[in-house]
mmCIF file of C-alpha atoms in Angstrom:
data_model
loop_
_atom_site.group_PDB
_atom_site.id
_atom_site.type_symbol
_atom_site.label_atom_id
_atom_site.label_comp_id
_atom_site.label_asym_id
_atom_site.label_seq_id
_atom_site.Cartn_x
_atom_site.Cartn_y
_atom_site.Cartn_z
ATOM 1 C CA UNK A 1 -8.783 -35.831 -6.368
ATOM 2 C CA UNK A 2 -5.002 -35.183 -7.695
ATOM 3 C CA UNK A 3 -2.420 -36.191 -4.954
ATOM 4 C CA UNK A 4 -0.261 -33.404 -4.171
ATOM 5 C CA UNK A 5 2.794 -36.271 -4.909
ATOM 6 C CA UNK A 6 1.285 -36.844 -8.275
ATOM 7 C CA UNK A 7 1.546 -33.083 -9.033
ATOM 8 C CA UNK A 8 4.974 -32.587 -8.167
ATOM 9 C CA UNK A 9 6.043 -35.547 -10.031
ATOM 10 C CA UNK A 10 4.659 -34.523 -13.259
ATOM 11 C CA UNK A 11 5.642 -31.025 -12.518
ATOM 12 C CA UNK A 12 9.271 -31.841 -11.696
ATOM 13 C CA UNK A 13 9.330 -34.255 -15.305
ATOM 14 C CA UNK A 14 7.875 -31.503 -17.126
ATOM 15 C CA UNK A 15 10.689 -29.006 -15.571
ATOM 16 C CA UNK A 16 13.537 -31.660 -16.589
ATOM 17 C CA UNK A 17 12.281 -31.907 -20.076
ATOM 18 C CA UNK A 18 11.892 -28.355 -20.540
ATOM 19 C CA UNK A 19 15.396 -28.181 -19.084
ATOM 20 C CA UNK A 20 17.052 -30.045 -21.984
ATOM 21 C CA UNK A 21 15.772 -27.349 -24.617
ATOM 22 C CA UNK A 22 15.120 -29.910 -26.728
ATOM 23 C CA UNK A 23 11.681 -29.082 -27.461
ATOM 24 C CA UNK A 24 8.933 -26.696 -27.385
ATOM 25 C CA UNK A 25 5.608 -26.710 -25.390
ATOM 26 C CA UNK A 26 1.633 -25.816 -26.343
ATOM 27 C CA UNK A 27 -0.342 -25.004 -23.520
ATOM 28 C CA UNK A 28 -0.874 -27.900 -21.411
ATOM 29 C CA UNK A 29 -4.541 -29.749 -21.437
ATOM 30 C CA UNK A 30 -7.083 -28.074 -19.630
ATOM 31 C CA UNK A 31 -9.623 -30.229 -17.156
ATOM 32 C CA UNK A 32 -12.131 -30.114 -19.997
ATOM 33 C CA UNK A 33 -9.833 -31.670 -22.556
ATOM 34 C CA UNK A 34 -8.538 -34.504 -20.044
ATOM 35 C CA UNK A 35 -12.244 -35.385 -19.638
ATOM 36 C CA UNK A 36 -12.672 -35.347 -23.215
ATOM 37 C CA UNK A 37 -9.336 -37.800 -23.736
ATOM 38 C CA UNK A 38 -10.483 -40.083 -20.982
ATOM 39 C CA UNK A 39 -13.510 -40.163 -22.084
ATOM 40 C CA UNK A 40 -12.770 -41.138 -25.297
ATOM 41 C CA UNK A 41 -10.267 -43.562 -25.085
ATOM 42 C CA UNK A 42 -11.530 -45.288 -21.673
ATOM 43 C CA UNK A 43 -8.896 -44.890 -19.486
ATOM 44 C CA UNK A 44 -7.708 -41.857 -16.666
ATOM 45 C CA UNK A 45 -4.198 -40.764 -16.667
ATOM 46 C CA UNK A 46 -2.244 -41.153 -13.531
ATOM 47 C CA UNK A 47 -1.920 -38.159 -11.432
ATOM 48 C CA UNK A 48 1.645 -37.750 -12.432
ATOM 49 C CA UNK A 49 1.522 -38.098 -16.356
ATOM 50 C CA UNK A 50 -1.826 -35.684 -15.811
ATOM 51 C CA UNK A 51 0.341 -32.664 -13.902
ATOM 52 C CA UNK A 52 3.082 -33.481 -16.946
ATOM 53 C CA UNK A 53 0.492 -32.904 -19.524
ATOM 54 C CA UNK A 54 -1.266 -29.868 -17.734
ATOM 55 C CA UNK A 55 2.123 -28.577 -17.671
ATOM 56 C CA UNK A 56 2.603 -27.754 -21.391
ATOM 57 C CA UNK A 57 2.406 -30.605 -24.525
ATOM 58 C CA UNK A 58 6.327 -31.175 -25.633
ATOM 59 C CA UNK A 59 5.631 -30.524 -29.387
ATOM 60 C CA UNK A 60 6.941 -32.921 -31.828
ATOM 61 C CA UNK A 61 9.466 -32.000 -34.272
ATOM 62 C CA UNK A 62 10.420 -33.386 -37.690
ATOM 63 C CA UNK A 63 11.489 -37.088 -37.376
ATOM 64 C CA UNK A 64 14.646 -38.731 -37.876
ATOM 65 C CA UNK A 65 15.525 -41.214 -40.136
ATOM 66 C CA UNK A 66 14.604 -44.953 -39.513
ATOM 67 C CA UNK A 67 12.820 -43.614 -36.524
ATOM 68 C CA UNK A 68 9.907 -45.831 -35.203
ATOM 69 C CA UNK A 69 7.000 -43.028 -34.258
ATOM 70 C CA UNK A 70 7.272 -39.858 -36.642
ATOM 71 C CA UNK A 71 4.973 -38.133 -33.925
ATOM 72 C CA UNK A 72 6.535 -39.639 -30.819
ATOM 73 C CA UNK A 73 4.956 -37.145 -28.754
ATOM 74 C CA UNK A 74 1.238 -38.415 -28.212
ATOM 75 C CA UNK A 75 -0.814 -35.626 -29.935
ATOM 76 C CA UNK A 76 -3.633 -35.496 -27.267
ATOM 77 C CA UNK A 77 -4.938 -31.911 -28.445
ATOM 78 C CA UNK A 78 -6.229 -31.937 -32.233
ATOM 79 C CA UNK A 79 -3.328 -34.852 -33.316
ATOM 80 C CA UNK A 80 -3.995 -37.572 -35.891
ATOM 81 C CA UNK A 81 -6.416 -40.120 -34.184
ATOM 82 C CA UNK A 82 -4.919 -42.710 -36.207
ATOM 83 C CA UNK A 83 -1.576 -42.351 -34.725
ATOM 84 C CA UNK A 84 -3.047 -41.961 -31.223
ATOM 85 C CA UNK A 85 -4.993 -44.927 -31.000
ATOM 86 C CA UNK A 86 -1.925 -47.325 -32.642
ATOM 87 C CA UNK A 87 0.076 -45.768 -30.114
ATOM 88 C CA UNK A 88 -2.542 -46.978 -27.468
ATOM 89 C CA UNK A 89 -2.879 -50.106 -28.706
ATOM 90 C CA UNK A 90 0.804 -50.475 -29.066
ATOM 91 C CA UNK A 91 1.293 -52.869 -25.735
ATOM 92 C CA UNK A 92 -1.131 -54.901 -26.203
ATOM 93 C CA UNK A 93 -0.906 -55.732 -29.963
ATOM 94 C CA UNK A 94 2.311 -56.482 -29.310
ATOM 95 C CA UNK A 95 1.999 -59.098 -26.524
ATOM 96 C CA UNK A 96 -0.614 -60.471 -29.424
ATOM 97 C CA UNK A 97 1.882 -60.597 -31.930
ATOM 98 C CA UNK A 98 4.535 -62.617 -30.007
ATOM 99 C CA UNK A 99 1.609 -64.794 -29.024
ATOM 100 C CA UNK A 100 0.893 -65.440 -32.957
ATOM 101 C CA UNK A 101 3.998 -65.610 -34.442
ATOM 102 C CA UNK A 102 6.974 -66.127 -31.356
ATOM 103 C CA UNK A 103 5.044 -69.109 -29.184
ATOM 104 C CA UNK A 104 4.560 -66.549 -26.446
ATOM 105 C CA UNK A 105 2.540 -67.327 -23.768
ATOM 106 C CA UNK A 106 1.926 -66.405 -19.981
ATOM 107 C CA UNK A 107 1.491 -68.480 -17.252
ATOM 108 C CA UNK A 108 -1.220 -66.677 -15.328
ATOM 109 C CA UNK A 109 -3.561 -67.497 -18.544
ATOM 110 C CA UNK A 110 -3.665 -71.502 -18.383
ATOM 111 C CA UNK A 111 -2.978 -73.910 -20.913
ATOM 112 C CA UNK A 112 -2.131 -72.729 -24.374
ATOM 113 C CA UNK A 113 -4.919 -73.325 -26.720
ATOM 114 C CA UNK A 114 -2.984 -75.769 -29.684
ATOM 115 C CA UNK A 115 -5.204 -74.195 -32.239
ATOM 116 C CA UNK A 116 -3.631 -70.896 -33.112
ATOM 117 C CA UNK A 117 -6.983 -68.841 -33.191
ATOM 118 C CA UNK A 118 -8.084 -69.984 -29.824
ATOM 119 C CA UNK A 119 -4.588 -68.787 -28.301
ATOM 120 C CA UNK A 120 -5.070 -65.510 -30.169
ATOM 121 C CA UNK A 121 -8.362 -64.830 -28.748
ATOM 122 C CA UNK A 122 -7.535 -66.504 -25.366
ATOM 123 C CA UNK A 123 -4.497 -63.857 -24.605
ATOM 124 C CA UNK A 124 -7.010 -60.968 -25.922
ATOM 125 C CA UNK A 125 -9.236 -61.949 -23.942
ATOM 126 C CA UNK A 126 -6.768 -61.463 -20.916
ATOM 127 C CA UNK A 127 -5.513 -58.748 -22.057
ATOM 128 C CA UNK A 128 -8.722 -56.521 -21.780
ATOM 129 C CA UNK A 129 -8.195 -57.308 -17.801
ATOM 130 C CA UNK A 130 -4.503 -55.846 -17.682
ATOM 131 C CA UNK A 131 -3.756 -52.743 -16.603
ATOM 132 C CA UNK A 132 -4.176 -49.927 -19.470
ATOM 133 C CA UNK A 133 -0.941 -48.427 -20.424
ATOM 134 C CA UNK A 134 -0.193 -45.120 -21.789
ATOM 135 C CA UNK A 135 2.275 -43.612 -23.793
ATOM 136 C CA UNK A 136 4.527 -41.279 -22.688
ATOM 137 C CA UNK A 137 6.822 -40.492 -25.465
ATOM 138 C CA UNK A 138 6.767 -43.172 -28.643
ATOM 139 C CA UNK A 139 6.922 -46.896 -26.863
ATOM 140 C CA UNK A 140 7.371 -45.664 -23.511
ATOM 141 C CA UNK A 141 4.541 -45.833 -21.189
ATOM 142 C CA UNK A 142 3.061 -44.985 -18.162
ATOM 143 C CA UNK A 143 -0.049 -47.505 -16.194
ATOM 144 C CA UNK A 144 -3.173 -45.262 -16.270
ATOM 145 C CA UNK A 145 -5.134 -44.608 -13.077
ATOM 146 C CA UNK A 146 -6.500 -41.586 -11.243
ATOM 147 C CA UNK A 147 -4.974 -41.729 -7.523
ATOM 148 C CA UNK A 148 -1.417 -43.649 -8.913
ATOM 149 C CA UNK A 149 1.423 -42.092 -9.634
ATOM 150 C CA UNK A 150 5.344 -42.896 -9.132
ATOM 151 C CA UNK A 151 4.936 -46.174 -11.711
ATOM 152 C CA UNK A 152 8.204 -46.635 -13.199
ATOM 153 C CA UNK A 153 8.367 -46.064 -16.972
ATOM 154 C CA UNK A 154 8.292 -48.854 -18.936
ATOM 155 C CA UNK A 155 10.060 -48.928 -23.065
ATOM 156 C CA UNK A 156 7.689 -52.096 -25.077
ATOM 157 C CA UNK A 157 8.895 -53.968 -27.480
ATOM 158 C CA UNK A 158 5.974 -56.600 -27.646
ATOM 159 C CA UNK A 159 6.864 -58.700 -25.087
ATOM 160 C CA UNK A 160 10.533 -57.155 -24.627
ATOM 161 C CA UNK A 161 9.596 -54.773 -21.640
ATOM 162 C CA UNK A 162 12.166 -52.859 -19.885
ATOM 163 C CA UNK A 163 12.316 -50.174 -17.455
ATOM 164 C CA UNK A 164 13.264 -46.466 -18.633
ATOM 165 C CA UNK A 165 12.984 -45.227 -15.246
ATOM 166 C CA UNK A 166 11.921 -45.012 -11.934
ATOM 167 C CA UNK A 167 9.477 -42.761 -12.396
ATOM 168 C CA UNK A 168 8.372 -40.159 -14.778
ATOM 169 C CA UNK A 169 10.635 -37.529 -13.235
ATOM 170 C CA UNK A 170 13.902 -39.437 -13.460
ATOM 171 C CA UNK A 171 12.311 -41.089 -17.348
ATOM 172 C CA UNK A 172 13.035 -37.623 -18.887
ATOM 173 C CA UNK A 173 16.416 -37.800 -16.964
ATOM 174 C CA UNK A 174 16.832 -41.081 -18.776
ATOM 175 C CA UNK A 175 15.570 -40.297 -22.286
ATOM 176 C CA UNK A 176 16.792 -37.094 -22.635
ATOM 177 C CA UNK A 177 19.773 -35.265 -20.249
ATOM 178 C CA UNK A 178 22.443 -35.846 -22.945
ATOM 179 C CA UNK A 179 24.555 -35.252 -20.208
ATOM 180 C CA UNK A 180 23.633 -37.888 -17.696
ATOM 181 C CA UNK A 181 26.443 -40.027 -17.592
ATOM 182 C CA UNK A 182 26.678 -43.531 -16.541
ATOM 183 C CA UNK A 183 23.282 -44.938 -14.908
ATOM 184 C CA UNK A 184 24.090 -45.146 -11.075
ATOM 185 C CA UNK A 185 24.483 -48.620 -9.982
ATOM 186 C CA UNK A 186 22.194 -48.432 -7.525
ATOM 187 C CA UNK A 187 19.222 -47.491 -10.010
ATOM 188 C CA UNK A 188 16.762 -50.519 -9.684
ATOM 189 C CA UNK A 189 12.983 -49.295 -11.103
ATOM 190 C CA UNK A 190 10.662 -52.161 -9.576
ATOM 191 C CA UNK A 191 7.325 -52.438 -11.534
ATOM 192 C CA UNK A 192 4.399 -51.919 -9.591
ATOM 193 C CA UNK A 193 1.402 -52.627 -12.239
ATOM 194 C CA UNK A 194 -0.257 -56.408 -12.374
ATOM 195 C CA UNK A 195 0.452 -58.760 -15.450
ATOM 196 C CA UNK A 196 3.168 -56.115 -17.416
ATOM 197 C CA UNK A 197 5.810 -56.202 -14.225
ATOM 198 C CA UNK A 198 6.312 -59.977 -15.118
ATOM 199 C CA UNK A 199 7.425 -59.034 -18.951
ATOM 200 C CA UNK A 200 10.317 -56.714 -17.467
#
């Protein structure tokens, strides 16, 4: 069951978007296809990112240069699998990278293995128990889960996490109302998924 909250989030984040005019929208996923998707990849969207997508799918347009993601937009319907799966495995081959190569290493998993191997598959091992995120646009994501919604929007950068807003409404505020001014002070996102809240 779809909360009715959940609905109106991703409703009100797909108005904002479609506010900015900065891009255009395919149909949005039908139930069939998000069983399909979450099927296939193992995870269910959160009942706000779900009413987003069943909304309309932003579609991506040509990419600028230097930019990160030339299909920023997660092509759910018919995109590139390649693409979509390194996008899905962008958080967590990212926490493994800083573990190889930056010394990172989190508390909550015990000792650090000394042989570099061990570590590796220590911290993957963890990792399969962390909350599955999902992008939202390029290295923003959203935790997955049927019956959740309101998760602040987190950017990754491996183990640089941030907040891009308090929820997915007020993310497409964030990312992409050229005319939002300064952020209000009192704007404080507080993580609410296990394991990836202690990166922010």
């Amino acid at each position: 069951m779809i909360s009715s909250e959940g609905v109106r989030l991703g409703a009100e984040a797909a108005r904002r978007l479609a506010e900015t005019g900065l891009y255009e929208f395919e149909p949005g996923l039908t139930d069939a296809e998000f069983a399909r998707i979450e099927r296939e990849y193992g995870f269910e969207f959160a009942d706000d990112h779900r009413a987003f997508l069943a909304v309309g799918l932003p579609v991506n347009v040509p990419p600028e240069d230097g930019q990160t993601w030339s299909r920023p937009w997660p092509e759910w319907r018919g995109g590139d699998l390649t693409s979509l799966r390194r996008q899905l495995d962008w958080p967590v081959e990212g926490v493994l990278l800083d573990v190889e190569h930056n010394a990172f290493w989190y508390d909550g998993w015990g000792e650090r293995p000394s042989d570099g191997a061990a570590a590796l598959e220590t911290a993957r091992r963890h990792l399969r128990a962390a909350p599955v995120l999902v992008p939202v646009y390029a290295h923003r994501y959203l935790p997955a889960g049927r019956g959740s919604f309101g998760h602040p929007v987190f950017s990754m950068w491996q183990t640089d996490v941030i907040h891009y807003g308090l929820d997915l409404a007020d993310y497409m505020h964030q990312e992409f109302d050229e005319a939002r001014g300064d952020v209000d002070e009192n704007w404080n996102p507080t993580a609410t998924v296990p394991f990836w809240r202690d990166l922010v």
